[in-house]
Amino acid sequence: MPEPCDRKTTAGDDLKIVFTADEIAHRIRQLGREITNHFPADDDLLVIGVLKGTFIFVADLVREIDREVGVDFLVAASYGSGTTTSGKVRMRYDPDTPVAGRHVLLVEDIVDTGTTVNRLVPILRQRQPKSLELCTLLRKPGSGGVVQEPRWVGFEAPDAFLIGYGLDHDERYRNLPYIASL
Ligand code: IMP
Ligand code: MG
């Protein structure tokens, strides 16, 4: 399939494609295999996606995990709607799925400053999962200082604002099948 080339949005913004739909699909197959092999087959595994950015990623990822797996989501919101993270994160939806004694895989769309991960990881650790691992679709450069490094990173991202494949800018572009920079 020919990949879309760089384009303008209907709003006139310039899009530059960074990861194509094929590249994403290929990488997620690898991640799915690695995740399947990592967790003991007899143990309970719960995938928790951070909404809304991971809604497509989690849907694709869990279909590449070849074992029984629970799926839930939480909603973390950072204040503000610009292209930078504001630094304050609050839990807007906290699932009541039991976590204690289960392997938990927290799935993020982007680890940028690490603020979101640094807020969510201690909350989940308090609930005493059997293990807690992180998987992020994208990691921005200079995302040091996180309380826990992701065990799985889809792609190292360029230092640009990215949209598509679940990622938004002011709630637009989540439906693009590829990842692009604005
Ligand atoms: P952090 O808390 O600074 O690590 O940022 C994580 C969150 O900020 C992500 O879950 C995204 O929702 C958002 N974010 C950071 N960079 C981008 C981007 O380039 N595009 C879209 N959202 C982003
Ligand atoms: Mg966002």
PDB file of C-alpha atoms and ligand atoms in Angstrom:
ATOM      1  CA  MET A   1       0.000   0.000   0.000  1.00  0.00           C
ATOM      2  CA  PRO A   2       1.416   3.408  -0.851  1.00  0.00           C
ATOM      3  CA  GLU A   3       1.860   5.486   2.276  1.00  0.00           C
ATOM      4  CA  PRO A   4       0.359   8.960   2.413  1.00  0.00           C
ATOM      5  CA  CYS A   5       2.890  11.694   1.799  1.00  0.00           C
ATOM      6  CA  ASP A   6       3.242  14.831   3.836  1.00  0.00           C
ATOM      7  CA  ARG A   7       0.116  16.894   3.593  1.00  0.00           C
ATOM      8  CA  LYS A   8      -1.917  19.794   4.804  1.00  0.00           C
ATOM      9  CA  THR A   9      -4.896  19.306   7.074  1.00  0.00           C
ATOM     10  CA  THR A  10      -8.249  20.783   6.218  1.00  0.00           C
ATOM     11  CA  ALA A  11      -7.390  23.481   8.770  1.00  0.00           C
ATOM     12  CA  GLY A  12      -4.275  24.265   6.716  1.00  0.00           C
ATOM     13  CA  ASP A  13      -1.745  22.862   9.208  1.00  0.00           C
ATOM     14  CA  ASP A  14       1.348  21.181   7.730  1.00  0.00           C
ATOM     15  CA  LEU A  15       1.678  17.513   8.651  1.00  0.00           C
ATOM     16  CA  LYS A  16       4.935  15.613   8.341  1.00  0.00           C
ATOM     17  CA  ILE A  17       4.614  11.848   8.651  1.00  0.00           C
ATOM     18  CA  VAL A  18       6.986  10.446  11.255  1.00  0.00           C
ATOM     19  CA  PHE A  19       5.829   6.810  11.611  1.00  0.00           C
ATOM     20  CA  THR A  20       3.693   5.178   8.947  1.00  0.00           C
ATOM     21  CA  ALA A  21       0.779   2.852   9.673  1.00  0.00           C
ATOM     22  CA  ASP A  22       2.879  -0.102   8.439  1.00  0.00           C
ATOM     23  CA  GLU A  23       5.802   0.792  10.684  1.00  0.00           C
ATOM     24  CA  ILE A  24       3.475   1.071  13.668  1.00  0.00           C
ATOM     25  CA  ALA A  25       1.795  -2.277  12.931  1.00  0.00           C
ATOM     26  CA  HIS A  26       5.155  -4.007  12.526  1.00  0.00           C
ATOM     27  CA  ARG A  27       6.503  -2.591  15.789  1.00  0.00           C
ATOM     28  CA  ILE A  28       3.351  -3.530  17.707  1.00  0.00           C
ATOM     29  CA  ARG A  29       3.658  -7.135  16.544  1.00  0.00           C
ATOM     30  CA  GLN A  30       7.173  -7.192  18.042  1.00  0.00           C
ATOM     31  CA  LEU A  31       5.979  -5.594  21.292  1.00  0.00           C
ATOM     32  CA  GLY A  32       3.132  -8.077  21.545  1.00  0.00           C
ATOM     33  CA  ARG A  33       5.518 -11.007  21.192  1.00  0.00           C
ATOM     34  CA  GLU A  34       7.900  -9.613  23.805  1.00  0.00           C
ATOM     35  CA  ILE A  35       5.092  -8.899  26.255  1.00  0.00           C
ATOM     36  CA  THR A  36       3.595 -12.358  25.729  1.00  0.00           C
ATOM     37  CA  ASN A  37       6.955 -13.957  26.496  1.00  0.00           C
ATOM     38  CA  HIS A  38       7.726 -11.754  29.490  1.00  0.00           C
ATOM     39  CA  PHE A  39       4.841 -12.651  31.791  1.00  0.00           C
ATOM     40  CA  PRO A  40       4.453 -16.181  33.213  1.00  0.00           C
ATOM     41  CA  ALA A  41       1.595 -17.763  31.273  1.00  0.00           C
ATOM     42  CA  ASP A  42      -0.232 -18.939  34.415  1.00  0.00           C
ATOM     43  CA  ASP A  43      -0.249 -15.523  36.100  1.00  0.00           C
ATOM     44  CA  ASP A  44      -2.927 -12.893  35.790  1.00  0.00           C
ATOM     45  CA  LEU A  45      -2.043 -10.000  33.461  1.00  0.00           C
ATOM     46  CA  LEU A  46      -3.932  -6.708  33.426  1.00  0.00           C
ATOM     47  CA  VAL A  47      -3.269  -4.068  30.787  1.00  0.00           C
ATOM     48  CA  ILE A  48      -4.248  -0.551  31.858  1.00  0.00           C
ATOM     49  CA  GLY A  49      -4.266   2.086  29.132  1.00  0.00           C
ATOM     50  CA  VAL A  50      -4.072   5.785  29.876  1.00  0.00           C
ATOM     51  CA  LEU A  51      -6.914   7.461  28.045  1.00  0.00           C
ATOM     52  CA  LYS A  52      -7.559   9.016  25.752  1.00  0.00           C
ATOM     53  CA  GLY A  53      -4.276   8.847  23.873  1.00  0.00           C
ATOM     54  CA  THR A  54      -3.867   5.056  24.044  1.00  0.00           C
ATOM     55  CA  PHE A  55      -7.278   3.983  22.822  1.00  0.00           C
ATOM     56  CA  ILE A  56      -5.996   2.836  19.427  1.00  0.00           C
ATOM     57  CA  PHE A  57      -2.607   1.614  20.641  1.00  0.00           C
ATOM     58  CA  VAL A  58      -4.151  -0.604  23.354  1.00  0.00           C
ATOM     59  CA  ALA A  59      -6.696  -2.005  20.900  1.00  0.00           C
ATOM     60  CA  ASP A  60      -3.905  -3.007  18.507  1.00  0.00           C
ATOM     61  CA  LEU A  61      -1.436  -4.114  21.203  1.00  0.00           C
ATOM     62  CA  VAL A  62      -3.720  -6.489  23.121  1.00  0.00           C
ATOM     63  CA  ARG A  63      -4.598  -8.264  19.870  1.00  0.00           C
ATOM     64  CA  GLU A  64      -0.882  -9.060  19.492  1.00  0.00           C
ATOM     65  CA  ILE A  65      -0.635 -10.429  23.045  1.00  0.00           C
ATOM     66  CA  ASP A  66      -1.097 -14.178  22.714  1.00  0.00           C
ATOM     67  CA  ARG A  67      -2.440 -15.086  26.157  1.00  0.00           C
ATOM     68  CA  GLU A  68      -5.304 -14.301  28.482  1.00  0.00           C
ATOM     69  CA  VAL A  69      -5.271 -10.659  29.437  1.00  0.00           C
ATOM     70  CA  GLY A  70      -7.526  -8.220  31.281  1.00  0.00           C
ATOM     71  CA  VAL A  71      -7.975  -4.756  29.792  1.00  0.00           C
ATOM     72  CA  ASP A  72      -8.946  -1.573  31.553  1.00  0.00           C
ATOM     73  CA  PHE A  73      -8.299   2.118  31.198  1.00  0.00           C
ATOM     74  CA  LEU A  74      -7.804   5.103  33.411  1.00  0.00           C
ATOM     75  CA  VAL A  75      -8.196   8.730  32.519  1.00  0.00           C
ATOM     76  CA  ALA A  76      -5.407  11.061  33.490  1.00  0.00           C
ATOM     77  CA  ALA A  77      -5.776  14.669  32.546  1.00  0.00           C
ATOM     78  CA  SER A  78      -3.177  17.373  32.653  1.00  0.00           C
ATOM     79  CA  TYR A  79      -4.521  20.858  32.953  1.00  0.00           C
ATOM     80  CA  GLY A  80      -4.485  23.031  29.861  1.00  0.00           C
ATOM     81  CA  SER A  81      -4.787  22.230  26.176  1.00  0.00           C
ATOM     82  CA  GLY A  82      -1.643  23.633  24.570  1.00  0.00           C
ATOM     83  CA  THR A  83       1.263  21.730  23.035  1.00  0.00           C
ATOM     84  CA  THR A  84       3.261  21.588  26.269  1.00  0.00           C
ATOM     85  CA  THR A  85       2.514  19.609  29.425  1.00  0.00           C
ATOM     86  CA  SER A  86       1.383  21.786  32.290  1.00  0.00           C
ATOM     87  CA  GLY A  87       2.986  19.696  35.037  1.00  0.00           C
ATOM     88  CA  LYS A  88      -0.179  18.960  37.003  1.00  0.00           C
ATOM     89  CA  VAL A  89      -1.912  15.628  36.455  1.00  0.00           C
ATOM     90  CA  ARG A  90      -5.125  14.460  38.014  1.00  0.00           C
ATOM     91  CA  MET A  91      -6.960  11.150  37.835  1.00  0.00           C
ATOM     92  CA  ARG A  92     -10.310  11.767  36.188  1.00  0.00           C
ATOM     93  CA  TYR A  93     -11.395   8.140  35.953  1.00  0.00           C
ATOM     94  CA  ASP A  94      -9.896   5.534  38.235  1.00  0.00           C
ATOM     95  CA  PRO A  95     -10.960   1.960  37.416  1.00  0.00           C
ATOM     96  CA  ASP A  96     -12.001  -0.241  40.317  1.00  0.00           C
ATOM     97  CA  THR A  97     -10.553  -3.352  38.638  1.00  0.00           C
ATOM     98  CA  PRO A  98      -8.548  -5.184  41.304  1.00  0.00           C
ATOM     99  CA  VAL A  99      -4.806  -4.788  40.877  1.00  0.00           C
ATOM    100  CA  ALA A 100      -3.425  -6.578  43.945  1.00  0.00           C
ATOM    101  CA  GLY A 101      -1.514  -9.741  43.105  1.00  0.00           C
ATOM    102  CA  ARG A 102      -1.783  -9.275  39.341  1.00  0.00           C
ATOM    103  CA  HIS A 103       0.860  -8.334  36.820  1.00  0.00           C
ATOM    104  CA  VAL A 104      -0.019  -4.853  35.638  1.00  0.00           C
ATOM    105  CA  LEU A 105       1.149  -3.345  32.373  1.00  0.00           C
ATOM    106  CA  LEU A 106       0.528   0.390  32.308  1.00  0.00           C
ATOM    107  CA  VAL A 107       0.316   1.633  28.723  1.00  0.00           C
ATOM    108  CA  GLU A 108       1.080   5.257  27.861  1.00  0.00           C
ATOM    109  CA  ASP A 109       0.949   7.036  24.522  1.00  0.00           C
ATOM    110  CA  ILE A 110       3.918   9.347  25.095  1.00  0.00           C
ATOM    111  CA  VAL A 111       6.374   9.720  27.917  1.00  0.00           C
ATOM    112  CA  ASP A 112       7.464  13.327  27.561  1.00  0.00           C
ATOM    113  CA  THR A 113       8.483  15.067  30.795  1.00  0.00           C
ATOM    114  CA  GLY A 114       7.490  11.978  32.783  1.00  0.00           C
ATOM    115  CA  THR A 115       4.985  13.904  34.897  1.00  0.00           C
ATOM    116  CA  THR A 116       2.098  11.563  34.076  1.00  0.00           C
ATOM    117  CA  VAL A 117       4.073   8.382  34.743  1.00  0.00           C
ATOM    118  CA  ASN A 118       5.508   9.846  37.945  1.00  0.00           C
ATOM    119  CA  ARG A 119       2.009  10.502  39.189  1.00  0.00           C
ATOM    120  CA  LEU A 120       0.402   7.202  38.143  1.00  0.00           C
ATOM    121  CA  VAL A 121       3.131   4.690  39.037  1.00  0.00           C
ATOM    122  CA  PRO A 122       3.120   5.408  42.807  1.00  0.00           C
ATOM    123  CA  ILE A 123      -0.695   5.244  42.869  1.00  0.00           C
ATOM    124  CA  LEU A 124      -0.668   1.811  41.199  1.00  0.00           C
ATOM    125  CA  ARG A 125       2.259   0.529  43.307  1.00  0.00           C
ATOM    126  CA  GLN A 126       0.256   1.285  46.459  1.00  0.00           C
ATOM    127  CA  ARG A 127      -2.328  -1.219  45.270  1.00  0.00           C
ATOM    128  CA  GLN A 128       0.297  -3.973  45.450  1.00  0.00           C
ATOM    129  CA  PRO A 129       0.349  -5.518  41.990  1.00  0.00           C
ATOM    130  CA  LYS A 130       2.484  -8.634  41.621  1.00  0.00           C
ATOM    131  CA  SER A 131       4.571  -6.591  39.201  1.00  0.00           C
ATOM    132  CA  LEU A 132       4.197  -3.255  37.457  1.00  0.00           C
ATOM    133  CA  GLU A 133       5.708  -2.599  34.032  1.00  0.00           C
ATOM    134  CA  LEU A 134       5.365   0.309  31.626  1.00  0.00           C
ATOM    135  CA  CYS A 135       4.895   0.242  27.896  1.00  0.00           C
ATOM    136  CA  THR A 136       4.850   3.479  25.951  1.00  0.00           C
ATOM    137  CA  LEU A 137       4.197   3.923  22.269  1.00  0.00           C
ATOM    138  CA  LEU A 138       6.553   6.899  22.096  1.00  0.00           C
ATOM    139  CA  ARG A 139       9.302   8.344  24.247  1.00  0.00           C
ATOM    140  CA  LYS A 140      10.407  11.929  23.803  1.00  0.00           C
ATOM    141  CA  PRO A 141      14.108  12.818  24.070  1.00  0.00           C
ATOM    142  CA  GLY A 142      15.228  14.041  27.476  1.00  0.00           C
ATOM    143  CA  SER A 143      12.415  12.316  29.365  1.00  0.00           C
ATOM    144  CA  GLY A 144      14.830  11.605  32.239  1.00  0.00           C
ATOM    145  CA  GLY A 145      13.830  11.601  35.873  1.00  0.00           C
ATOM    146  CA  VAL A 146      10.944   9.154  35.607  1.00  0.00           C
ATOM    147  CA  VAL A 147      10.248   7.039  38.714  1.00  0.00           C
ATOM    148  CA  GLN A 148      10.226   3.960  36.494  1.00  0.00           C
ATOM    149  CA  GLU A 149      11.638   3.506  32.989  1.00  0.00           C
ATOM    150  CA  PRO A 150       9.333   1.857  30.450  1.00  0.00           C
ATOM    151  CA  ARG A 151      10.363  -1.733  29.748  1.00  0.00           C
ATOM    152  CA  TRP A 152       8.832  -1.422  26.282  1.00  0.00           C
ATOM    153  CA  VAL A 153       9.132   1.636  24.034  1.00  0.00           C
ATOM    154  CA  GLY A 154       7.480   1.571  20.626  1.00  0.00           C
ATOM    155  CA  PHE A 155       9.537   4.352  19.117  1.00  0.00           C
ATOM    156  CA  GLU A 156      11.999   6.976  20.245  1.00  0.00           C
ATOM    157  CA  ALA A 157      10.209  10.148  19.167  1.00  0.00           C
ATOM    158  CA  PRO A 158      11.698  13.293  17.677  1.00  0.00           C
ATOM    159  CA  ASP A 159      11.469  16.446  19.739  1.00  0.00           C
ATOM    160  CA  ALA A 160       8.310  17.663  18.004  1.00  0.00           C
ATOM    161  CA  PHE A 161       4.622  17.782  18.761  1.00  0.00           C
ATOM    162  CA  LEU A 162       3.108  14.570  17.423  1.00  0.00           C
ATOM    163  CA  ILE A 163      -0.448  13.759  16.439  1.00  0.00           C
ATOM    164  CA  GLY A 164      -2.353  10.819  15.001  1.00  0.00           C
ATOM    165  CA  TYR A 165      -2.831   7.168  15.998  1.00  0.00           C
ATOM    166  CA  GLY A 166      -4.692   8.311  19.124  1.00  0.00           C
ATOM    167  CA  LEU A 167      -2.641  11.449  19.788  1.00  0.00           C
ATOM    168  CA  ASP A 168      -4.426  14.746  19.619  1.00  0.00           C
ATOM    169  CA  HIS A 169      -3.898  18.412  19.386  1.00  0.00           C
ATOM    170  CA  ASP A 170      -6.897  19.982  21.100  1.00  0.00           C
ATOM    171  CA  GLU A 171      -8.861  16.778  20.413  1.00  0.00           C
ATOM    172  CA  ARG A 172      -8.173  16.741  16.664  1.00  0.00           C
ATOM    173  CA  TYR A 173      -6.257  14.191  14.579  1.00  0.00           C
ATOM    174  CA  ARG A 174      -6.720  11.181  16.886  1.00  0.00           C
ATOM    175  CA  ASN A 175      -8.170   9.209  13.973  1.00  0.00           C
ATOM    176  CA  LEU A 176      -5.155   9.461  11.655  1.00  0.00           C
ATOM    177  CA  PRO A 177      -3.739   5.948  11.069  1.00  0.00           C
ATOM    178  CA  TYR A 178      -0.132   7.231  11.134  1.00  0.00           C
ATOM    179  CA  ILE A 179       1.890   9.449  13.487  1.00  0.00           C
ATOM    180  CA  ALA A 180       2.828  12.883  12.192  1.00  0.00           C
ATOM    181  CA  SER A 181       4.388  16.070  13.485  1.00  0.00           C
ATOM    182  CA  LEU A 182       2.475  19.312  13.329  1.00  0.00           C
TER     183      LEU A 182
HETATM  184  P1  IMP B   1       4.350  13.919  30.307  1.00  0.00           P
HETATM  185  O1  IMP B   1       3.432  13.887  31.507  1.00  0.00           O
HETATM  186  O2  IMP B   1       5.087  15.200  30.169  1.00  0.00           O
HETATM  187  O3  IMP B   1       5.279  12.723  30.242  1.00  0.00           O
HETATM  188  O4  IMP B   1       3.455  13.903  29.025  1.00  0.00           O
HETATM  189  C1  IMP B   1       2.658  12.854  28.780  1.00  0.00           C
HETATM  190  C2  IMP B   1       1.349  13.267  28.137  1.00  0.00           C
HETATM  191  O5  IMP B   1       1.417  14.523  27.474  1.00  0.00           O
HETATM  192  C3  IMP B   1       1.014  12.251  27.088  1.00  0.00           C
HETATM  193  O6  IMP B   1       0.283  11.197  27.662  1.00  0.00           O
HETATM  194  C4  IMP B   1       0.259  13.055  26.070  1.00  0.00           C
HETATM  195  O7  IMP B   1      -1.119  13.052  26.378  1.00  0.00           O
HETATM  196  C5  IMP B   1       0.797  14.452  26.202  1.00  0.00           C
HETATM  197  N1  IMP B   1       1.798  14.719  25.154  1.00  0.00           N
HETATM  198  C6  IMP B   1       3.120  14.924  25.324  1.00  0.00           C
HETATM  199  N2  IMP B   1       3.736  15.138  24.149  1.00  0.00           N
HETATM  200  C7  IMP B   1       2.769  15.061  23.201  1.00  0.00           C
HETATM  201  C8  IMP B   1       2.768  15.172  21.753  1.00  0.00           C
HETATM  202  O8  IMP B   1       3.791  15.388  21.084  1.00  0.00           O
HETATM  203  N3  IMP B   1       1.569  15.008  21.134  1.00  0.00           N
HETATM  204  C9  IMP B   1       0.412  14.752  21.813  1.00  0.00           C
HETATM  205  N4  IMP B   1       0.368  14.638  23.154  1.00  0.00           N
HETATM  206  C10 IMP B   1       1.531  14.789  23.838  1.00  0.00           C
HETATM  207 MG    MG B   2      -3.312  14.753  25.188  1.00  0.00          MG
END
